[in-house]
Amino acid sequence: MTDGSARGALDEREVDEGRASKPEVGFAELPEGDGDGEPAALAPPVTSEDAEPAHRPWHPVRGTLLLLAGAVIPFLIMAADRRFGFSVPAGLVGCLVSACGALDLLGTFDERQEATATRVDTTAALTRLVELIAAGVVHIVVLRLAVAGVLPKPIATAGVLVTGSFLWVVVAGFRVAQALGAYKLDELGEKRDLLRREGFWLIILNAFLYLPMLGSFSLSDPWETHYGEVAREMLARDDWISLWWAQDGWFWSKPVLNFWMQGLAFSLLGVRYLPDQMLAGAADGRFPQPEWAARMPVFVLTVLGAYFLYKGVAKAFGRRAGLLGGLILTTMPYWYLLAHQTMTDMPYVAPLCASMGLLLLGFQSDPDAEVRSYRFELGRFKVELSAFHVLFGIIVLCVLPQVLYLLSRNVTLQLQTGPHGFRWHPDEFFSGSGGGNCGLPGNEACQNHDPRNRNFQPWHGALLWTGLTGALLWLNRDERRTQRLYFLAAWFFMALAAMGKGAPGLVLPLFVAGLYVGATKRWRDLTRLELAGMALIVAVVILPWYVQMFMRHGQPFTDRLLFHDMYKRAFVHVHDTNTGDDTSFRYYIWQLGYGLFPWTGIAAGGLLWWLRGKDEQRDAKSGYAAFLALWVVAAFSMFTITLTKFHHYIFPAVPPMAMLGGVLLDRVLRDGTLPKGRQLAAYLSALGAGALLVVYGCTRFFPGSLFGQLVDGRAPRPRIALAIACTLLGLALILQGIKRFGSAGPPATEQTPERRYTSLMLGALGFGAAVVAVLVGRDMFTTVRGDIDGQARLVHLFTYNYRRPWPESLSFNAVLLGFTITSAAACLLFVVQRWRTHAAVLLCATGVVWGAWGVNVYHVKTAPHWGQRETVLAYYARRSSPQEPLVSYQMNWKGENFYTGN
């Protein structure tokens, strides 16, 4: 919650005056040491004006050999007529080698400027790299065991091992970066170990809240299982272009990113995706958990999106503000519930967050500052690496598999059928459910198809996208300017967002960036935004799949995806499940109330706090706050005017609201001094345990329990004595933590009129936040006659058919009331200046408890009622043979298809 050293935070007076501490010179927390212990920040800055023009050697033979040698492996795997268990790791290694060859072909690894390169201890770096590879292998093995269901006490064991191995991967990655020099010193030229880095604690929070139960409960109908079934069919049909869904036929309603991620995870982690195999291990006493594979890619994207957004906010407002914003975001129901869904929304919003965070970093960077390079020496062999190679290596890794797959559509490596060897042919594909389902009841017969446009074969597309990728690399081969690389990275994540859900992923970043440039009158940034590079990145990342789909299926594909599911959803009621409800301006106000709880009032207060700021044309911090506010307004306006409305459509407006709330809380914390080191840990532990006890105590004053279980169909009786004891013990822990480690507000001598005015505003915002918390909480723990059950409002943030009844076996009303009382009380304490700092920390503690409960209790307990995993598991465990069928009555819940392999 606070910086780990005396210089770990920006001087508040400097921040208020809008002065940056030092220019940013890298993707991570740079500058670093120069290899001899001297902070790089003390060295003269290298600019594009005083740097000598770089000579780029060309390595046609070496680069071409690496490129082709690496590409052969994934190409043969894709072209083969059989599947291999090692396809994903082998293909990844091949693509890495090929990407290195592409960059080497341009001479980008050669020494550029001796004075700016940090010499790397090659032995230490390789040792750390081996550790990272080992951590990754262990993590994958643990996930495979969890998916197979062979671990003892599978839910608990998988939760511990997956979380632990993931954190090992994170720590090992940090050590690799340290060995390279990227994390030796922070942006203030100081050494900070991993435990003193706020970004690491944000990742820790995500891991401990989200991972333990991520794959141990049912996918939710209808969307998770719907999209999971599309990914399963992609593997069963061995077709990564034309998507299929059960008896409904071609699946054209969403772009392909989410399905590619799930398909790769299914293959890598050993999901039994063939018909009648997904949960068949239950008959042998195993506990298969394919949900780990379905949700893990979404979790990784969630962490990346939150981290990059944290970096952008931390650069603008300080690391503590960034961490607080990340904490608020992580503990909001909209974010934590959709982070546990294999829907297309998080694969769209998480890259959007990364794009916006990188845009923020770019706008704050010196236009002439360059990233640092790192030089490896192994005998006579020398390689120079920088952030350029990271960015463009990742871009190539996203484009290369698409190019190779297109090439493989015109040749088949026959290993199982016909004469062995290569068979050259035009593009060919079929309709129908894969794995032998064709013609079964409910499934149409399989049928071979030819592309609508036979003149543009996949190999033509492969050549086109290869040429455009080559042009992108060639035009940027000498680009080392930090700001330009930030902008290019932002456009790459923007392209991923568009691949996640379509046009909004492109519109929001471009629209907000344009509005920000206009509001701040930073017209020169228009020439630095790398718009040509953006166009090429969008082309090579997004268009290969779209173009080939159009060549195969023609206008029916574009009519469905572009016009029906994008244009018509915006301007026509395509899917209206809100009959009789108010879908006006207030519709998303209500949903944001539930989706942001208990931070609803603080998030709104963050917007109000921005409005009192200075002119963004003269004040840098006000300008960056304006960027976040413009994001909120643009997203809210876009989806409010959209005629088709689902509760989660407003999701893109949630991250900037969380970050503005973090900026507000950071301002609150300035009025007090938090402890440091071990005392900070003790202080936070006391307030966290106290918040948990107070929530539980408030819960037991009313009929119900923390876990929602009923006794003989009734909520457990209140236990007044236990409630009083827990509440008093919790309050005692909070007061003791404040007494031993806390401090009062600023001295009376500092109470200037401006500070008194600010204090009154903060107190008023706290009071308003308390009122909002009570109103929102009331809607969730009470039910109005004729309306939905209040406690179902959180489920409705990620599902639809909002009239589906709440299960009679669950009741969370008491615990929802307990969280409402605790969070409202914490907000109300903002009114008292002496307690305001501790009230902010207490609210954060309550938010973390809320997030842990929402993810690991509410979502887990409701999953069997909104999913079919348990039902299908019981079927496989009890059936006498595969000839004893599971009968479905076309419920259209979708899970019956996914969990049985259709």
JSON list of N, CA and C in Angstrom, two decimals, residues 539-589:
[
{"chain": "A", "resi": 539, "resn": "ALA", "atom": "N", "xyz": [-3.79, -5.14, -40.03]},
{"chain": "A", "resi": 539, "resn": "ALA", "atom": "CA", "xyz": [-3.94, -5.99, -41.22]},
{"chain": "A", "resi": 539, "resn": "ALA", "atom": "C", "xyz": [-3.41, -7.40, -40.99]},
{"chain": "A", "resi": 540, "resn": "VAL", "atom": "N", "xyz": [-2.19, -7.52, -40.45]},
{"chain": "A", "resi": 540, "resn": "VAL", "atom": "CA", "xyz": [-1.58, -8.85, -40.37]},
{"chain": "A", "resi": 540, "resn": "VAL", "atom": "C", "xyz": [-2.08, -9.65, -39.19]},
{"chain": "A", "resi": 541, "resn": "VAL", "atom": "N", "xyz": [-2.61, -9.00, -38.14]},
{"chain": "A", "resi": 541, "resn": "VAL", "atom": "CA", "xyz": [-3.12, -9.75, -36.99]},
{"chain": "A", "resi": 541, "resn": "VAL", "atom": "C", "xyz": [-4.58, -10.13, -37.18]},
{"chain": "A", "resi": 542, "resn": "ILE", "atom": "N", "xyz": [-5.39, -9.23, -37.72]},
{"chain": "A", "resi": 542, "resn": "ILE", "atom": "CA", "xyz": [-6.83, -9.45, -37.78]},
{"chain": "A", "resi": 542, "resn": "ILE", "atom": "C", "xyz": [-7.29, -10.06, -39.09]},
{"chain": "A", "resi": 543, "resn": "LEU", "atom": "N", "xyz": [-6.79, -9.55, -40.22]},
{"chain": "A", "resi": 543, "resn": "LEU", "atom": "CA", "xyz": [-7.41, -9.86, -41.50]},
{"chain": "A", "resi": 543, "resn": "LEU", "atom": "C", "xyz": [-7.19, -11.27, -42.02]},
{"chain": "A", "resi": 544, "resn": "PRO", "atom": "N", "xyz": [-6.11, -11.99, -41.71]},
{"chain": "A", "resi": 544, "resn": "PRO", "atom": "CA", "xyz": [-5.97, -13.33, -42.29]},
{"chain": "A", "resi": 544, "resn": "PRO", "atom": "C", "xyz": [-7.19, -14.22, -42.09]},
{"chain": "A", "resi": 545, "resn": "TRP", "atom": "N", "xyz": [-7.73, -14.26, -40.86]},
{"chain": "A", "resi": 545, "resn": "TRP", "atom": "CA", "xyz": [-8.90, -15.12, -40.62]},
{"chain": "A", "resi": 545, "resn": "TRP", "atom": "C", "xyz": [-10.13, -14.57, -41.33]},
{"chain": "A", "resi": 546, "resn": "TYR", "atom": "N", "xyz": [-10.37, -13.27, -41.24]},
{"chain": "A", "resi": 546, "resn": "TYR", "atom": "CA", "xyz": [-11.55, -12.67, -41.87]},
{"chain": "A", "resi": 546, "resn": "TYR", "atom": "C", "xyz": [-11.55, -12.91, -43.38]},
{"chain": "A", "resi": 547, "resn": "VAL", "atom": "N", "xyz": [-10.41, -12.67, -44.00]},
{"chain": "A", "resi": 547, "resn": "VAL", "atom": "CA", "xyz": [-10.34, -12.80, -45.47]},
{"chain": "A", "resi": 547, "resn": "VAL", "atom": "C", "xyz": [-10.57, -14.25, -45.88]},
{"chain": "A", "resi": 548, "resn": "GLN", "atom": "N", "xyz": [-9.92, -15.20, -45.17]},
{"chain": "A", "resi": 548, "resn": "GLN", "atom": "CA", "xyz": [-10.08, -16.59, -45.57]},
{"chain": "A", "resi": 548, "resn": "GLN", "atom": "C", "xyz": [-11.49, -17.10, -45.30]},
{"chain": "A", "resi": 549, "resn": "MET", "atom": "N", "xyz": [-12.12, -16.61, -44.23]},
{"chain": "A", "resi": 549, "resn": "MET", "atom": "CA", "xyz": [-13.51, -16.97, -43.99]},
{"chain": "A", "resi": 549, "resn": "MET", "atom": "C", "xyz": [-14.41, -16.45, -45.11]},
{"chain": "A", "resi": 550, "resn": "PHE", "atom": "N", "xyz": [-14.14, -15.23, -45.58]},
{"chain": "A", "resi": 550, "resn": "PHE", "atom": "CA", "xyz": [-14.94, -14.70, -46.67]},
{"chain": "A", "resi": 550, "resn": "PHE", "atom": "C", "xyz": [-14.72, -15.50, -47.95]},
{"chain": "A", "resi": 551, "resn": "MET", "atom": "N", "xyz": [-13.47, -15.91, -48.20]},
{"chain": "A", "resi": 551, "resn": "MET", "atom": "CA", "xyz": [-13.20, -16.72, -49.40]},
{"chain": "A", "resi": 551, "resn": "MET", "atom": "C", "xyz": [-13.91, -18.07, -49.33]},
{"chain": "A", "resi": 552, "resn": "ARG", "atom": "N", "xyz": [-14.02, -18.62, -48.12]},
{"chain": "A", "resi": 552, "resn": "ARG", "atom": "CA", "xyz": [-14.69, -19.92, -47.98]},
{"chain": "A", "resi": 552, "resn": "ARG", "atom": "C", "xyz": [-16.20, -19.80, -48.03]},
{"chain": "A", "resi": 553, "resn": "HIS", "atom": "N", "xyz": [-16.76, -18.81, -47.32]},
{"chain": "A", "resi": 553, "resn": "HIS", "atom": "CA", "xyz": [-18.21, -18.79, -47.09]},
{"chain": "A", "resi": 553, "resn": "HIS", "atom": "C", "xyz": [-18.91, -17.62, -47.76]},
{"chain": "A", "resi": 554, "resn": "GLY", "atom": "N", "xyz": [-18.16, -16.64, -48.24]},
{"chain": "A", "resi": 554, "resn": "GLY", "atom": "CA", "xyz": [-18.76, -15.56, -48.98]},
{"chain": "A", "resi": 554, "resn": "GLY", "atom": "C", "xyz": [-19.61, -14.61, -48.15]},
{"chain": "A", "resi": 555, "resn": "GLN", "atom": "N", "xyz": [-20.58, -14.02, -48.80]},
{"chain": "A", "resi": 555, "resn": "GLN", "atom": "CA", "xyz": [-21.38, -12.97, -48.17]},
{"chain": "A", "resi": 555, "resn": "GLN", "atom": "C", "xyz": [-22.19, -13.45, -46.97]},
{"chain": "A", "resi": 556, "resn": "PRO", "atom": "N", "xyz": [-22.68, -14.69, -46.92]},
{"chain": "A", "resi": 556, "resn": "PRO", "atom": "CA", "xyz": [-23.40, -15.12, -45.71]},
{"chain": "A", "resi": 556, "resn": "PRO", "atom": "C", "xyz": [-22.58, -14.94, -44.43]},
{"chain": "A", "resi": 557, "resn": "PHE", "atom": "N", "xyz": [-21.26, -15.13, -44.51]},
{"chain": "A", "resi": 557, "resn": "PHE", "atom": "CA", "xyz": [-20.41, -14.94, -43.33]},
{"chain": "A", "resi": 557, "resn": "PHE", "atom": "C", "xyz": [-20.38, -13.47, -42.91]},
{"chain": "A", "resi": 558, "resn": "THR", "atom": "N", "xyz": [-20.11, -12.58, -43.85]},
{"chain": "A", "resi": 558, "resn": "THR", "atom": "CA", "xyz": [-20.03, -11.16, -43.49]},
{"chain": "A", "resi": 558, "resn": "THR", "atom": "C", "xyz": [-21.40, -10.62, -43.09]},
{"chain": "A", "resi": 559, "resn": "ASP", "atom": "N", "xyz": [-22.47, -11.11, -43.73]},
{"chain": "A", "resi": 559, "resn": "ASP", "atom": "CA", "xyz": [-23.80, -10.67, -43.34]},
{"chain": "A", "resi": 559, "resn": "ASP", "atom": "C", "xyz": [-24.09, -11.04, -41.89]},
{"chain": "A", "resi": 560, "resn": "ARG", "atom": "N", "xyz": [-23.65, -12.23, -41.47]},
{"chain": "A", "resi": 560, "resn": "ARG", "atom": "CA", "xyz": [-23.94, -12.66, -40.11]},
{"chain": "A", "resi": 560, "resn": "ARG", "atom": "C", "xyz": [-23.05, -11.93, -39.09]},
{"chain": "A", "resi": 561, "resn": "LEU", "atom": "N", "xyz": [-21.74, -11.96, -39.29]},
{"chain": "A", "resi": 561, "resn": "LEU", "atom": "CA", "xyz": [-20.83, -11.42, -38.28]},
{"chain": "A", "resi": 561, "resn": "LEU", "atom": "C", "xyz": [-20.82, -9.89, -38.28]},
{"chain": "A", "resi": 562, "resn": "LEU", "atom": "N", "xyz": [-20.62, -9.29, -39.45]},
{"chain": "A", "resi": 562, "resn": "LEU", "atom": "CA", "xyz": [-20.45, -7.83, -39.49]},
{"chain": "A", "resi": 562, "resn": "LEU", "atom": "C", "xyz": [-21.76, -7.08, -39.41]},
{"chain": "A", "resi": 563, "resn": "PHE", "atom": "N", "xyz": [-22.77, -7.56, -40.11]},
{"chain": "A", "resi": 563, "resn": "PHE", "atom": "CA", "xyz": [-24.01, -6.80, -40.17]},
{"chain": "A", "resi": 563, "resn": "PHE", "atom": "C", "xyz": [-25.01, -7.23, -39.09]},
{"chain": "A", "resi": 564, "resn": "HIS", "atom": "N", "xyz": [-25.18, -8.53, -38.91]},
{"chain": "A", "resi": 564, "resn": "HIS", "atom": "CA", "xyz": [-26.17, -8.99, -37.93]},
{"chain": "A", "resi": 564, "resn": "HIS", "atom": "C", "xyz": [-25.65, -8.85, -36.50]},
{"chain": "A", "resi": 565, "resn": "ASP", "atom": "N", "xyz": [-24.44, -9.36, -36.24]},
{"chain": "A", "resi": 565, "resn": "ASP", "atom": "CA", "xyz": [-23.94, -9.42, -34.87]},
{"chain": "A", "resi": 565, "resn": "ASP", "atom": "C", "xyz": [-23.13, -8.20, -34.46]},
{"chain": "A", "resi": 566, "resn": "MET", "atom": "N", "xyz": [-22.84, -7.30, -35.35]},
{"chain": "A", "resi": 566, "resn": "MET", "atom": "CA", "xyz": [-22.17, -6.06, -34.96]},
{"chain": "A", "resi": 566, "resn": "MET", "atom": "C", "xyz": [-23.07, -4.87, -35.27]},
{"chain": "A", "resi": 567, "resn": "TYR", "atom": "N", "xyz": [-23.39, -4.64, -36.54]},
{"chain": "A", "resi": 567, "resn": "TYR", "atom": "CA", "xyz": [-24.18, -3.47, -36.91]},
{"chain": "A", "resi": 567, "resn": "TYR", "atom": "C", "xyz": [-25.59, -3.55, -36.33]},
{"chain": "A", "resi": 568, "resn": "LYS", "atom": "N", "xyz": [-26.28, -4.66, -36.53]},
{"chain": "A", "resi": 568, "resn": "LYS", "atom": "CA", "xyz": [-27.67, -4.75, -36.08]},
{"chain": "A", "resi": 568, "resn": "LYS", "atom": "C", "xyz": [-27.78, -4.79, -34.57]},
{"chain": "A", "resi": 569, "resn": "ARG", "atom": "N", "xyz": [-26.80, -5.38, -33.89]},
{"chain": "A", "resi": 569, "resn": "ARG", "atom": "CA", "xyz": [-26.86, -5.36, -32.42]},
{"chain": "A", "resi": 569, "resn": "ARG", "atom": "C", "xyz": [-26.78, -3.93, -31.90]},
{"chain": "A", "resi": 570, "resn": "ALA", "atom": "N", "xyz": [-26.10, -3.08, -32.67]},
{"chain": "A", "resi": 570, "resn": "ALA", "atom": "CA", "xyz": [-25.98, -1.69, -32.23]},
{"chain": "A", "resi": 570, "resn": "ALA", "atom": "C", "xyz": [-27.24, -0.89, -32.53]},
{"chain": "A", "resi": 571, "resn": "PHE", "atom": "N", "xyz": [-27.89, -1.15, -33.66]},
{"chain": "A", "resi": 571, "resn": "PHE", "atom": "CA", "xyz": [-28.96, -0.27, -34.10]},
{"chain": "A", "resi": 571, "resn": "PHE", "atom": "C", "xyz": [-30.32, -0.94, -34.23]},
{"chain": "A", "resi": 572, "resn": "VAL", "atom": "N", "xyz": [-30.38, -2.26, -33.92]},
{"chain": "A", "resi": 572, "resn": "VAL", "atom": "CA", "xyz": [-31.65, -2.99, -33.98]},
{"chain": "A", "resi": 572, "resn": "VAL", "atom": "C", "xyz": [-31.69, -3.93, -32.78]},
{"chain": "A", "resi": 573, "resn": "HIS", "atom": "N", "xyz": [-32.88, -4.26, -32.29]},
{"chain": "A", "resi": 573, "resn": "HIS", "atom": "CA", "xyz": [-33.02, -5.23, -31.20]},
{"chain": "A", "resi": 573, "resn": "HIS", "atom": "C", "xyz": [-32.83, -6.64, -31.77]},
{"chain": "A", "resi": 574, "resn": "VAL", "atom": "N", "xyz": [-31.58, -7.13, -31.76]},
{"chain": "A", "resi": 574, "resn": "VAL", "atom": "CA", "xyz": [-31.31, -8.47, -32.29]},
{"chain": "A", "resi": 574, "resn": "VAL", "atom": "C", "xyz": [-31.68, -9.52, -31.26]},
{"chain": "A", "resi": 575, "resn": "HIS", "atom": "N", "xyz": [-31.18, -9.39, -30.05]},
{"chain": "A", "resi": 575, "resn": "HIS", "atom": "CA", "xyz": [-31.50, -10.32, -28.96]},
{"chain": "A", "resi": 575, "resn": "HIS", "atom": "C", "xyz": [-32.01, -9.47, -27.80]},
{"chain": "A", "resi": 576, "resn": "ASP", "atom": "N", "xyz": [-33.28, -9.49, -27.55]},
{"chain": "A", "resi": 576, "resn": "ASP", "atom": "CA", "xyz": [-33.85, -8.66, -26.49]},
{"chain": "A", "resi": 576, "resn": "ASP", "atom": "C", "xyz": [-34.39, -9.58, -25.40]},
{"chain": "A", "resi": 577, "resn": "THR", "atom": "N", "xyz": [-33.64, -9.69, -24.30]},
{"chain": "A", "resi": 577, "resn": "THR", "atom": "CA", "xyz": [-34.10, -10.48, -23.16]},
{"chain": "A", "resi": 577, "resn": "THR", "atom": "C", "xyz": [-34.53, -9.57, -22.01]},
{"chain": "A", "resi": 578, "resn": "ASN", "atom": "N", "xyz": [-34.79, -8.31, -22.33]},
{"chain": "A", "resi": 578, "resn": "ASN", "atom": "CA", "xyz": [-35.15, -7.34, -21.30]},
{"chain": "A", "resi": 578, "resn": "ASN", "atom": "C", "xyz": [-36.59, -6.84, -21.50]},
{"chain": "A", "resi": 579, "resn": "THR", "atom": "N", "xyz": [-37.45, -7.70, -22.02]},
{"chain": "A", "resi": 579, "resn": "THR", "atom": "CA", "xyz": [-38.83, -7.30, -22.27]},
{"chain": "A", "resi": 579, "resn": "THR", "atom": "C", "xyz": [-39.48, -6.79, -20.99]},
{"chain": "A", "resi": 580, "resn": "GLY", "atom": "N", "xyz": [-40.04, -5.59, -21.07]},
{"chain": "A", "resi": 580, "resn": "GLY", "atom": "CA", "xyz": [-40.70, -5.01, -19.92]},
{"chain": "A", "resi": 580, "resn": "GLY", "atom": "C", "xyz": [-39.80, -4.22, -19.01]},
{"chain": "A", "resi": 581, "resn": "ASP", "atom": "N", "xyz": [-38.47, -4.27, -19.23]},
{"chain": "A", "resi": 581, "resn": "ASP", "atom": "CA", "xyz": [-37.54, -3.53, -18.40]},
{"chain": "A", "resi": 581, "resn": "ASP", "atom": "C", "xyz": [-37.21, -2.18, -19.03]},
{"chain": "A", "resi": 582, "resn": "ASP", "atom": "N", "xyz": [-36.73, -1.28, -18.19]},
{"chain": "A", "resi": 582, "resn": "ASP", "atom": "CA", "xyz": [-36.29, 0.03, -18.65]},
{"chain": "A", "resi": 582, "resn": "ASP", "atom": "C", "xyz": [-34.90, -0.11, -19.25]},
{"chain": "A", "resi": 583, "resn": "THR", "atom": "N", "xyz": [-34.79, 0.05, -20.56]},
{"chain": "A", "resi": 583, "resn": "THR", "atom": "CA", "xyz": [-33.48, -0.06, -21.22]},
{"chain": "A", "resi": 583, "resn": "THR", "atom": "C", "xyz": [-32.99, 1.30, -21.70]},
{"chain": "A", "resi": 584, "resn": "SER", "atom": "N", "xyz": [-33.40, 2.34, -21.00]},
{"chain": "A", "resi": 584, "resn": "SER", "atom": "CA", "xyz": [-32.98, 3.69, -21.35]},
{"chain": "A", "resi": 584, "resn": "SER", "atom": "C", "xyz": [-31.60, 3.98, -20.75]},
{"chain": "A", "resi": 585, "resn": "PHE", "atom": "N", "xyz": [-31.29, 5.25, -20.61]},
{"chain": "A", "resi": 585, "resn": "PHE", "atom": "CA", "xyz": [-30.03, 5.71, -20.03]},
{"chain": "A", "resi": 585, "resn": "PHE", "atom": "C", "xyz": [-29.75, 5.06, -18.68]},
{"chain": "A", "resi": 586, "resn": "ARG", "atom": "N", "xyz": [-30.81, 4.78, -17.92]},
{"chain": "A", "resi": 586, "resn": "ARG", "atom": "CA", "xyz": [-30.62, 4.25, -16.57]},
{"chain": "A", "resi": 586, "resn": "ARG", "atom": "C", "xyz": [-30.25, 2.78, -16.53]},
{"chain": "A", "resi": 587, "resn": "TYR", "atom": "N", "xyz": [-30.41, 2.08, -17.64]},
{"chain": "A", "resi": 587, "resn": "TYR", "atom": "CA", "xyz": [-30.18, 0.63, -17.65]},
{"chain": "A", "resi": 587, "resn": "TYR", "atom": "C", "xyz": [-28.79, 0.27, -17.14]},
{"chain": "A", "resi": 588, "resn": "TYR", "atom": "N", "xyz": [-27.77, 0.89, -17.71]},
{"chain": "A", "resi": 588, "resn": "TYR", "atom": "CA", "xyz": [-26.41, 0.55, -17.30]},
{"chain": "A", "resi": 588, "resn": "TYR", "atom": "C", "xyz": [-26.00, 1.24, -16.00]},
{"chain": "A", "resi": 589, "resn": "ILE", "atom": "N", "xyz": [-26.71, 2.29, -15.60]},
{"chain": "A", "resi": 589, "resn": "ILE", "atom": "CA", "xyz": [-26.46, 2.85, -14.27]},
{"chain": "A", "resi": 589, "resn": "ILE", "atom": "C", "xyz": [-26.77, 1.79, -13.22]}
]
